[in-house]
mmCIF file of C-alpha atoms in Angstrom:
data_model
loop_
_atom_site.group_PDB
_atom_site.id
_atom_site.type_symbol
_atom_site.label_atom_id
_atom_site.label_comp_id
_atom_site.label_asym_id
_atom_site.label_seq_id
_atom_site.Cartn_x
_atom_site.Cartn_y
_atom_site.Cartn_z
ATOM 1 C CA UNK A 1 23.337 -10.166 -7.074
ATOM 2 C CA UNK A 2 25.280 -10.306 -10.297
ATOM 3 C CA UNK A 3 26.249 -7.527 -12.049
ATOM 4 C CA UNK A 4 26.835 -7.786 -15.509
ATOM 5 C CA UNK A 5 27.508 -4.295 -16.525
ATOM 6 C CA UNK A 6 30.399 -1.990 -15.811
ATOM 7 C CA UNK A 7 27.874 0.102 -14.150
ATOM 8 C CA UNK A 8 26.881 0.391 -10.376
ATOM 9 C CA UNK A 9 23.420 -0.402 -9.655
ATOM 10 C CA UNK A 10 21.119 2.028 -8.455
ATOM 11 C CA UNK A 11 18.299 1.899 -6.068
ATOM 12 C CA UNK A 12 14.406 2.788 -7.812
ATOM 13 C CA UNK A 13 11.668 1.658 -5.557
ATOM 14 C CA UNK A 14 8.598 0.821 -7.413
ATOM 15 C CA UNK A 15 5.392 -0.451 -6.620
ATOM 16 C CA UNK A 16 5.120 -3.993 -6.696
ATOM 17 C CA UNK A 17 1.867 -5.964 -5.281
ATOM 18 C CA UNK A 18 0.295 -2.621 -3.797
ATOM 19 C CA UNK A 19 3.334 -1.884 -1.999
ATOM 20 C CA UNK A 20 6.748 -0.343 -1.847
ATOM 21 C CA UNK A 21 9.789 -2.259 -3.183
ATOM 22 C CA UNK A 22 12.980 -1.715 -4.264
ATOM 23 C CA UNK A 23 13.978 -2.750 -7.535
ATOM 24 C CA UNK A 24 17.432 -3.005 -8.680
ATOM 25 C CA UNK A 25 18.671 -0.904 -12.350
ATOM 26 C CA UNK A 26 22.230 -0.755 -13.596
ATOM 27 C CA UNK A 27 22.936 2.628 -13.345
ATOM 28 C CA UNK A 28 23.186 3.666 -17.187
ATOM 29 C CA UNK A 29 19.342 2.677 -17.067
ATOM 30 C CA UNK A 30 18.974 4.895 -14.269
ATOM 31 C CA UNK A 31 20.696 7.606 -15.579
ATOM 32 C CA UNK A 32 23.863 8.091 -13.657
ATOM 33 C CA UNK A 33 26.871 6.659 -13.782
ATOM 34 C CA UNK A 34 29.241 4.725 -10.973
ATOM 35 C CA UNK A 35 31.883 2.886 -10.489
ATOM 36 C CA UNK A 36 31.369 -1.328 -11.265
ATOM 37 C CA UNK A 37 32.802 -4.033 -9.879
ATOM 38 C CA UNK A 38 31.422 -6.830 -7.158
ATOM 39 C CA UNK A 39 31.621 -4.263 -4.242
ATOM 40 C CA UNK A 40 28.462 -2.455 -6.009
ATOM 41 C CA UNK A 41 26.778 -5.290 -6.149
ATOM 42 C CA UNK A 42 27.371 -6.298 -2.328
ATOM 43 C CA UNK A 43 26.622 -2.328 -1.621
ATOM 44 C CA UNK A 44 23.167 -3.051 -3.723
ATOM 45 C CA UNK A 45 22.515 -6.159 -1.391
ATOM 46 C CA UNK A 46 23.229 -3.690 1.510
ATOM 47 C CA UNK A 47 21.194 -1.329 0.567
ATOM 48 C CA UNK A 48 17.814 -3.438 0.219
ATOM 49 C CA UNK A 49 19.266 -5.612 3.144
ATOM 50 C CA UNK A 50 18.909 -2.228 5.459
ATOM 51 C CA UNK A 51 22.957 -2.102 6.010
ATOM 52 C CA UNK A 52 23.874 1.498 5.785
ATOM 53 C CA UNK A 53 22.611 4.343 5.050
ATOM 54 C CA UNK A 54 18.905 3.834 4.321
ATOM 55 C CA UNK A 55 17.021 6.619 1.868
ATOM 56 C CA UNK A 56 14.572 8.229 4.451
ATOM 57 C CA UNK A 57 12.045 10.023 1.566
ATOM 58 C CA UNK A 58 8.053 9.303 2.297
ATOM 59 C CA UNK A 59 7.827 10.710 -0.851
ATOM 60 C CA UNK A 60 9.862 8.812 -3.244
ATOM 61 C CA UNK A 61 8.370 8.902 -6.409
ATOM 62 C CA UNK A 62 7.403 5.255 -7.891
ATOM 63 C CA UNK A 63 5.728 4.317 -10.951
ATOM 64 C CA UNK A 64 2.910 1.692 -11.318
ATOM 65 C CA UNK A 65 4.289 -2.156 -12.497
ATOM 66 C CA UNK A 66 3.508 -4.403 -14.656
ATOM 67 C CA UNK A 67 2.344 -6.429 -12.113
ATOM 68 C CA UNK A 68 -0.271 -4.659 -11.539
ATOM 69 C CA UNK A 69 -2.578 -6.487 -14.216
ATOM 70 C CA UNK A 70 -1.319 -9.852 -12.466
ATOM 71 C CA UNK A 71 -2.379 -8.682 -9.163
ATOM 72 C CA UNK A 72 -5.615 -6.232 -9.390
ATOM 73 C CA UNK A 73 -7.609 -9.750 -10.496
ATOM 74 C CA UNK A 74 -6.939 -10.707 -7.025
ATOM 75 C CA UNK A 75 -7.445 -7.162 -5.389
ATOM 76 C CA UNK A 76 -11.059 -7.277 -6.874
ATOM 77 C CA UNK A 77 -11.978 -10.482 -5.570
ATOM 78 C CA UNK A 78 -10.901 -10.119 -2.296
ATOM 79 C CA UNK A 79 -12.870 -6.883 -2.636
ATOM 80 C CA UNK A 80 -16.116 -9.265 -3.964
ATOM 81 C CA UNK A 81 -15.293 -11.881 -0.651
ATOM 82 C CA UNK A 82 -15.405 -9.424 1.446
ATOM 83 C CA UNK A 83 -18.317 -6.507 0.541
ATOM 84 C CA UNK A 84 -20.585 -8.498 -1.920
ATOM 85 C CA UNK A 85 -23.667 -9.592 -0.347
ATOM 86 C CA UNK A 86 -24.045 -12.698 -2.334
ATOM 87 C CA UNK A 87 -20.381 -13.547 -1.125
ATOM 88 C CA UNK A 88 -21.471 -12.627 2.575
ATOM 89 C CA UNK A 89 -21.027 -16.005 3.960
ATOM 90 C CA UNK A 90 -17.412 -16.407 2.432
ATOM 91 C CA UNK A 91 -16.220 -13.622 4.603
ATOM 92 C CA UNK A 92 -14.760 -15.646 7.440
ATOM 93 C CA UNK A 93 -13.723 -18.438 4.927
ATOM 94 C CA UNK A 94 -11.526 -15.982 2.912
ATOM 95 C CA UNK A 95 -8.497 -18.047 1.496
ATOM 96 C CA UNK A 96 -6.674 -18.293 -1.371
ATOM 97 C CA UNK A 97 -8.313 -20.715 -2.984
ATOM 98 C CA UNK A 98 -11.901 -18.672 -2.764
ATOM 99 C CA UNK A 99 -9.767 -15.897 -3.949
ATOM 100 C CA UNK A 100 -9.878 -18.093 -7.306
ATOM 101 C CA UNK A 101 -13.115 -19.713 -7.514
ATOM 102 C CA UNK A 102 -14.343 -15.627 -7.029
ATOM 103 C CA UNK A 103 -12.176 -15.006 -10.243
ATOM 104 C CA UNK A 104 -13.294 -17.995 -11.716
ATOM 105 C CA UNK A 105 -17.111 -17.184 -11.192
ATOM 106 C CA UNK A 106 -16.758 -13.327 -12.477
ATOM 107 C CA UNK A 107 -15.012 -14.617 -15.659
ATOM 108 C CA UNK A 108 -17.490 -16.798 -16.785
ATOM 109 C CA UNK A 109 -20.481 -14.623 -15.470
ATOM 110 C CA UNK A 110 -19.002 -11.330 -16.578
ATOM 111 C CA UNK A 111 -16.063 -12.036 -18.633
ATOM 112 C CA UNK A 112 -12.443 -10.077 -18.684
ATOM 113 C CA UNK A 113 -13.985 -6.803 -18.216
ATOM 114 C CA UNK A 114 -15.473 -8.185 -15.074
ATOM 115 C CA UNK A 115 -12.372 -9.547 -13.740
ATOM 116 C CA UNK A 116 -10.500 -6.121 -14.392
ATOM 117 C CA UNK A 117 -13.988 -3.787 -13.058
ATOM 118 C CA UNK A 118 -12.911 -0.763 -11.474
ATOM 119 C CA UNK A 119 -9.186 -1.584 -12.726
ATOM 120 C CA UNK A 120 -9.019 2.236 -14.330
ATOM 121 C CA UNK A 121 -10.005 3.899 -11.160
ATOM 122 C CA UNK A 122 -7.595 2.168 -9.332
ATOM 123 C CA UNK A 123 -4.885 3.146 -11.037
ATOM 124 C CA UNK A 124 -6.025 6.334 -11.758
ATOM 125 C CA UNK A 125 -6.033 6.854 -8.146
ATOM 126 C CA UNK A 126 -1.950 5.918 -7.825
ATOM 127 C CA UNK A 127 -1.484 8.117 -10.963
ATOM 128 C CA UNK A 128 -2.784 10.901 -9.326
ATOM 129 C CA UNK A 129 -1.100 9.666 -5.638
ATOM 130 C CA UNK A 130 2.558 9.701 -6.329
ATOM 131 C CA UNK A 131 1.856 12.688 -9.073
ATOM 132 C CA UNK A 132 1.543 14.857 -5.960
ATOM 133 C CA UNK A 133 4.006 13.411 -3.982
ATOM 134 C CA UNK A 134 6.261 14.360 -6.665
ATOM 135 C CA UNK A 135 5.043 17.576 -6.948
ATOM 136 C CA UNK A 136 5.272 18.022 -2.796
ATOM 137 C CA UNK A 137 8.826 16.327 -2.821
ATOM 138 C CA UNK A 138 10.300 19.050 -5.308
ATOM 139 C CA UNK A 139 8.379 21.278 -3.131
ATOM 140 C CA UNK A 140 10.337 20.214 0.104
ATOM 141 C CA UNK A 141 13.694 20.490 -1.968
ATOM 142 C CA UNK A 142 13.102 23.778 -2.974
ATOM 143 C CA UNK A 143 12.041 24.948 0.205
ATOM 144 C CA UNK A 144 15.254 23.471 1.564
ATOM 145 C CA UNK A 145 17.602 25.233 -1.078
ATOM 146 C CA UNK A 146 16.310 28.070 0.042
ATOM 147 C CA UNK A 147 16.751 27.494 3.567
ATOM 148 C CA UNK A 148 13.269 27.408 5.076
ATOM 149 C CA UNK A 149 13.545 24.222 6.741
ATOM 150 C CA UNK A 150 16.313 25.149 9.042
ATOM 151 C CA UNK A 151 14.545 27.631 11.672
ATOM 152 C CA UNK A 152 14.005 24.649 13.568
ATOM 153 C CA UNK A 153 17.700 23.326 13.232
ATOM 154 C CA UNK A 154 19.228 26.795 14.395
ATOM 155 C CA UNK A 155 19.084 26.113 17.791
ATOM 156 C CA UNK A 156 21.766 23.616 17.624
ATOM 157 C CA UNK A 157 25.121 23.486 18.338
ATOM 158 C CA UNK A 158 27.388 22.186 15.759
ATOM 159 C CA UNK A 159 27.038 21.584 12.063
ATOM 160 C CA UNK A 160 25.985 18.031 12.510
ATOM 161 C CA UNK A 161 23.772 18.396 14.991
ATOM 162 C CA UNK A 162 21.732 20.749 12.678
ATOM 163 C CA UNK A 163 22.253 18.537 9.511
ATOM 164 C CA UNK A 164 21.003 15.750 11.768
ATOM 165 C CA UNK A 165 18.061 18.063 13.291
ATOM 166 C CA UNK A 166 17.571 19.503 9.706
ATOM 167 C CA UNK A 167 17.631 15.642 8.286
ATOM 168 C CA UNK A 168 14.673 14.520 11.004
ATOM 169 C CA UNK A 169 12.747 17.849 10.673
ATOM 170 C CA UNK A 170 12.604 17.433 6.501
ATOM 171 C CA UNK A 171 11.769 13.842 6.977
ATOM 172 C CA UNK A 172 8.811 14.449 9.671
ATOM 173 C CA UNK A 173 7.149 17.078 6.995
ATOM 174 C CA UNK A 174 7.184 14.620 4.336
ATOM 175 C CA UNK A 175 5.745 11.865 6.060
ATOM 176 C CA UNK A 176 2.844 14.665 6.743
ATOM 177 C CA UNK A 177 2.307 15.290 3.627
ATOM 178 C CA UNK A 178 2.357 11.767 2.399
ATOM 179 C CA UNK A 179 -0.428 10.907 4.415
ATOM 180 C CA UNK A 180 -2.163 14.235 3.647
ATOM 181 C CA UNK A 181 -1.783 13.107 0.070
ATOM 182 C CA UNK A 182 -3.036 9.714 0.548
ATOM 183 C CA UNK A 183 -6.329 11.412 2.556
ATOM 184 C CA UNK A 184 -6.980 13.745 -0.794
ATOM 185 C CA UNK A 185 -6.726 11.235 -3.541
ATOM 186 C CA UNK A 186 -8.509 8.338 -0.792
ATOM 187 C CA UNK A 187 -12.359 9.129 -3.032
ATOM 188 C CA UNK A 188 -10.651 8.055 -5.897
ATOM 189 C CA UNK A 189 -9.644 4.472 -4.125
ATOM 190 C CA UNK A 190 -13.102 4.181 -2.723
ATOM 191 C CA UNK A 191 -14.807 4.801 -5.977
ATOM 192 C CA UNK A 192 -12.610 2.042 -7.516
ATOM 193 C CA UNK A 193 -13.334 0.047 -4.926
ATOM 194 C CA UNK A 194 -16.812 0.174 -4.604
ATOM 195 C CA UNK A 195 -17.131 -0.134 -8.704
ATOM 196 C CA UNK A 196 -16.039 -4.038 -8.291
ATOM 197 C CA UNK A 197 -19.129 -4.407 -6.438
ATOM 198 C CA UNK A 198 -21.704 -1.829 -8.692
ATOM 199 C CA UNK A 199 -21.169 -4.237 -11.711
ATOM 200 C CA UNK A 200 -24.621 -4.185 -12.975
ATOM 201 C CA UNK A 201 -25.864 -0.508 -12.152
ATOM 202 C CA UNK A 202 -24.982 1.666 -15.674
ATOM 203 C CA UNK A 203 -24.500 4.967 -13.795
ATOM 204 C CA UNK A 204 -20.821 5.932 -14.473
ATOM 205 C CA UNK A 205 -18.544 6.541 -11.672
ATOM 206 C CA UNK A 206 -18.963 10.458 -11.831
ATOM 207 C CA UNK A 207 -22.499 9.876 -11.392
ATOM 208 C CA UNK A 208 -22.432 7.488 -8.332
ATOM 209 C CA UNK A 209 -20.300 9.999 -6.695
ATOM 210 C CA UNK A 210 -22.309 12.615 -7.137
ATOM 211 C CA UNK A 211 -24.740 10.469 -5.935
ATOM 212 C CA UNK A 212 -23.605 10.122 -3.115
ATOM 213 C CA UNK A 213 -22.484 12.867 -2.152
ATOM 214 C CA UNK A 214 -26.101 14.186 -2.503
ATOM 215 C CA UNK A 215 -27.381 11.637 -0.421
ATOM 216 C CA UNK A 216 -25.069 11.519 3.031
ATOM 217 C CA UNK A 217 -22.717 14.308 2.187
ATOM 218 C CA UNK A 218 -19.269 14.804 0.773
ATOM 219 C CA UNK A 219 -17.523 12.738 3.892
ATOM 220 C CA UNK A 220 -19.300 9.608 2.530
ATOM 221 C CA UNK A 221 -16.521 10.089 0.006
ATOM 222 C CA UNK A 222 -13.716 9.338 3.175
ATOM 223 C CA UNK A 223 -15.167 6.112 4.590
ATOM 224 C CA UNK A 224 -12.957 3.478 6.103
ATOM 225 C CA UNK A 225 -10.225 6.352 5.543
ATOM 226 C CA UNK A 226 -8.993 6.085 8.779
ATOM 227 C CA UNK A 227 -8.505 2.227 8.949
ATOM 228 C CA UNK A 228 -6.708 2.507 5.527
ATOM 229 C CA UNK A 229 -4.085 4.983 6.776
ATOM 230 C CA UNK A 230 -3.752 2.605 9.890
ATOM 231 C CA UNK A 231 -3.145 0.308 8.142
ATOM 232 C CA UNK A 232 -0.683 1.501 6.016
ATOM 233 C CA UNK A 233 1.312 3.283 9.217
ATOM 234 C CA UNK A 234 1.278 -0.296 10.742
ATOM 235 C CA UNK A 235 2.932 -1.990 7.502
ATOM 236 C CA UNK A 236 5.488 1.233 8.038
ATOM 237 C CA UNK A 237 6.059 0.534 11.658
ATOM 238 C CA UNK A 238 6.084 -3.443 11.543
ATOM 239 C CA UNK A 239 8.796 -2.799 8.330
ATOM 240 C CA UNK A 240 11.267 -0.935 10.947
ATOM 241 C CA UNK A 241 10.916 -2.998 13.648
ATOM 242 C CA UNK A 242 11.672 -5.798 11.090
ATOM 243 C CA UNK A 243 14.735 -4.131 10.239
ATOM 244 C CA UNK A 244 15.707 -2.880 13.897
ATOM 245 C CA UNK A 245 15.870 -6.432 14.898
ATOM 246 C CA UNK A 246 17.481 -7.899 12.362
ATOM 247 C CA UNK A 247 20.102 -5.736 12.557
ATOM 248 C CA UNK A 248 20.079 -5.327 16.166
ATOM 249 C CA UNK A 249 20.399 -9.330 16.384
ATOM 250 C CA UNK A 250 23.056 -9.387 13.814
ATOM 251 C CA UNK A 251 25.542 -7.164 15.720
ATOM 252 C CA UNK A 252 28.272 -9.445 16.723
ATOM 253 C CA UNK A 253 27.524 -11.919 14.241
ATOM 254 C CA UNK A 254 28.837 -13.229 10.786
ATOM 255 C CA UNK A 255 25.595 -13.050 8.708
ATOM 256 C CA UNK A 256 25.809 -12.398 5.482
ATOM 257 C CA UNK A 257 23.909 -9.658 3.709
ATOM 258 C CA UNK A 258 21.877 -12.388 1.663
ATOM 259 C CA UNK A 259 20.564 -13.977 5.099
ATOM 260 C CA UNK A 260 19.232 -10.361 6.129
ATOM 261 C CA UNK A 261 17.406 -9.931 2.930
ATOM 262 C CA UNK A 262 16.101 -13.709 3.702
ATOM 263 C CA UNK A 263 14.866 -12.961 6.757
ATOM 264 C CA UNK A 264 13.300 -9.916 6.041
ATOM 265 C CA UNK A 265 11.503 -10.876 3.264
ATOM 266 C CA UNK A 266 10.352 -14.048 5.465
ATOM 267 C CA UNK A 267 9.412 -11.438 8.460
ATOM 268 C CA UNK A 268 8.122 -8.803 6.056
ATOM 269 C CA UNK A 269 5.715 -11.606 5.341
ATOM 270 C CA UNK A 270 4.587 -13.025 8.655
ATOM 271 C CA UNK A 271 4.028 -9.419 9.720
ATOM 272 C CA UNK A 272 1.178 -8.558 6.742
ATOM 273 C CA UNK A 273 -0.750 -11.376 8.450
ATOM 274 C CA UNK A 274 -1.116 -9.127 11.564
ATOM 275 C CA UNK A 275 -1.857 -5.748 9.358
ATOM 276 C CA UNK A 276 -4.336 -7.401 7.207
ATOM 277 C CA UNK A 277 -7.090 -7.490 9.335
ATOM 278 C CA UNK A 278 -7.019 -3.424 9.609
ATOM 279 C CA UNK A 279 -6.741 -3.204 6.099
ATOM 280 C CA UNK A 280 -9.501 -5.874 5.418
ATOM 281 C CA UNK A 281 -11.455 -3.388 7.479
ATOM 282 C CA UNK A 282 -10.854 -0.605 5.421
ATOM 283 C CA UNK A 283 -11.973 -2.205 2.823
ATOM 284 C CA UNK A 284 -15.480 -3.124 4.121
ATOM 285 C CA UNK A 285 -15.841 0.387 5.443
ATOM 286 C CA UNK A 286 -15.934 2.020 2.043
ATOM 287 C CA UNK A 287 -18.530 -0.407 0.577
ATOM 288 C CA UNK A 288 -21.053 0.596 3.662
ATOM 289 C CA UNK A 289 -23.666 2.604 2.043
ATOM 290 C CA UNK A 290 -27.583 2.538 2.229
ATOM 291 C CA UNK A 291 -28.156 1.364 -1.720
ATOM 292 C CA UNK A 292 -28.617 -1.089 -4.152
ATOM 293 C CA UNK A 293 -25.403 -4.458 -3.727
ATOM 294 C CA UNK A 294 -23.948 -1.769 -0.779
ATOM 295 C CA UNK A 295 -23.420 -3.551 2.458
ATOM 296 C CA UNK A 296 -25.389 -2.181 5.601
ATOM 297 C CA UNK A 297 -23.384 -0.141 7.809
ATOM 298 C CA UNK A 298 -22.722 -2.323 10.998
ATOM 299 C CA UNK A 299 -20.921 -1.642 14.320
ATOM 300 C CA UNK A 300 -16.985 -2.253 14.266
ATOM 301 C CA UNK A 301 -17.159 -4.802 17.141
ATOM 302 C CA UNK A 302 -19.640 -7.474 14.195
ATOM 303 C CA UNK A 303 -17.403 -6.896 11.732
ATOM 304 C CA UNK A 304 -14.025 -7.212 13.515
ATOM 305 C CA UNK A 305 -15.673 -10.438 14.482
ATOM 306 C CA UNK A 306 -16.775 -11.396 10.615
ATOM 307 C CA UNK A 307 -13.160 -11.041 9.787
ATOM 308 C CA UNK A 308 -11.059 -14.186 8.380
ATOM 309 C CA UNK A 309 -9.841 -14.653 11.431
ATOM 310 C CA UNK A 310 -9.154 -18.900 10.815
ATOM 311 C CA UNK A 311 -7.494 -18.366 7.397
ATOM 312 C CA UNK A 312 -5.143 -15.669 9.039
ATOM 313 C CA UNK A 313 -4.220 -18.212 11.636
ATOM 314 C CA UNK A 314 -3.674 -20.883 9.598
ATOM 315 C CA UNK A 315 -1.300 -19.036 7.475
ATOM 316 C CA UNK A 316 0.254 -17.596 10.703
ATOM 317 C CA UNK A 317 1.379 -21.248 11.628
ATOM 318 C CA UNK A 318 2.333 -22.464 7.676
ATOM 319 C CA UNK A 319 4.671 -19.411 7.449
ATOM 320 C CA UNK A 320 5.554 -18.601 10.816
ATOM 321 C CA UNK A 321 7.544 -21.385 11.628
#
């Protein structure tokens, strides 16, 4: 990492690709100030690296990227591959390069506005998603200026082991109310999702949710929920068992703080082959619907079976090694 600035860099995770990254800001961009110098660089390298002390905040507040318009083209057509019954039979063939004849095919059949269908729902949905974690996380801080958070901690004896006790119970609340948070806004997701596939009905969105909700009830609204917050828990867990074992192997060892981001990134992307099956699964889930271009609702066991199974192993073996 070179710094080119006087000023320290400073940790802002954004959302890159769907998912939580860190991105790297001198710290006059960021709006505080530090002290410059190579050693803030190597402490920046540490920090995304895992080496020391980690921010531990479900709910830190992120903003949607640019890459976002680079990436939802691809979000859509997996979402045609996989719950558009004239793409049925690709489903087990799913691959990157059906990922871009799908593309290809909507933008000559539909044009831009095809490729980019549903594209305002889904990021109104992480609008309104990380708008109320930052609403709960000022909550939490409040709550802990005014000391509400430390009946559990009292109980311990010393002032680090209630800092520490304190530390843990703040951190388990938030990651409650992150998921809480993803539950409430999770409609919002579905109708984006299942707008890719509803490209020639003229209802709006408000009106196929209303829809709906008329027909099977207002839980239609929460299907595949379950599968999507598995699946997002299992990206969580497979990300600190990542870094446990990197670190955990390094112990002892002279590797440098540019291997461990290396070989994290490298894990970090073996390991989404494993949790993309449960997400894939998800996504299916909330495009089951009786209705016109809806799939037909059909037992977990046929479509855990009508998964990409062959592409994920294939990719498995060209990365793995």
């Amino acid at each position: 990492l070179k710094q080119t600035s006087s000023s320290a860099p400073v940790a802002r995770p954004v959302s890159f690709f769907g998912r939580r990254r860190v991105r790297y800001l001198p710290a006059a961009m960021a709006g505080s100030g530090g002290s410059g110098g190579e050693g803030a660089g190597l402490q920046a390298l540490g920090n995304l690296a895992g080496v020391g002390p980690a921010p531990a905040n479900p709910l830190a507040a992120t903003y949607p990227s640019p890459m976002m318009l680079l990436h939802y083209p691809l979000f859509a057509a997996n979402v045609r591959i996989l719950c558009h019954k004239d793409y049925y039979h690709f489903r087990g063939q799913s691959s990157l390069a059906t990922t871009f004849v799908s593309i290809r095919s909507t933008r000559r059949t539909e044009g831009l506005i095809g490729v980019y269908r549903g594209g305002h729902l889904y990021l109104l949905h992480q609008v309104c998603r990380e708008a109320l974690r930052g609403l709960a996380d000022f909550g939490f801080r409040l709550a802990e200026r005014r000391g509400l958070l430390r009946r559990d901690a009292r109980g311990c004896s010393g002032a680090e082991d209630e800092e520490a006790a304190l530390a843990k119970n703040s951190y388990r609340w938030r990651l409650v109310a992150k998921y809480l948070i993803d539950a409430v806004c999770y409609p919002v997701l579905l109708a984006s999702t299942r707008a890719v596939i509803l490209y020639d009905d003229p209802q709006s969105s408000w009106q196929h949710c209303c829809s709906w909700v008329r027909q099977e009830g207002a839980l239609v609204l929460f299907s595949g929920l379950s599968a999507s917050l598995l699946s997002t828990a299992l990206d969580e867990l497979m990300d600190w068992v990542l870094g446990w074992c990197v670190d955990h192997c390094a112990m002892g060892s002279s590797i440098d703080v540019t291997d461990k981001v290396l070989l994290k990134a490298s894990g970090s992307s073996v390991a989404s082959i494993f949790t993309a099956p449960v997400n894939y699964i998800g996504v299916i889930q909330r495009c089951q619907a009786p209705g016109k271009n809806m799939l037909e609702p059909e037992p977990l066991i046929d479509l855990v079976r009508s998964l990409p199974w062959k592409g994920s192993m294939y990719q498995f073996f060209m990365f793995g090694g």
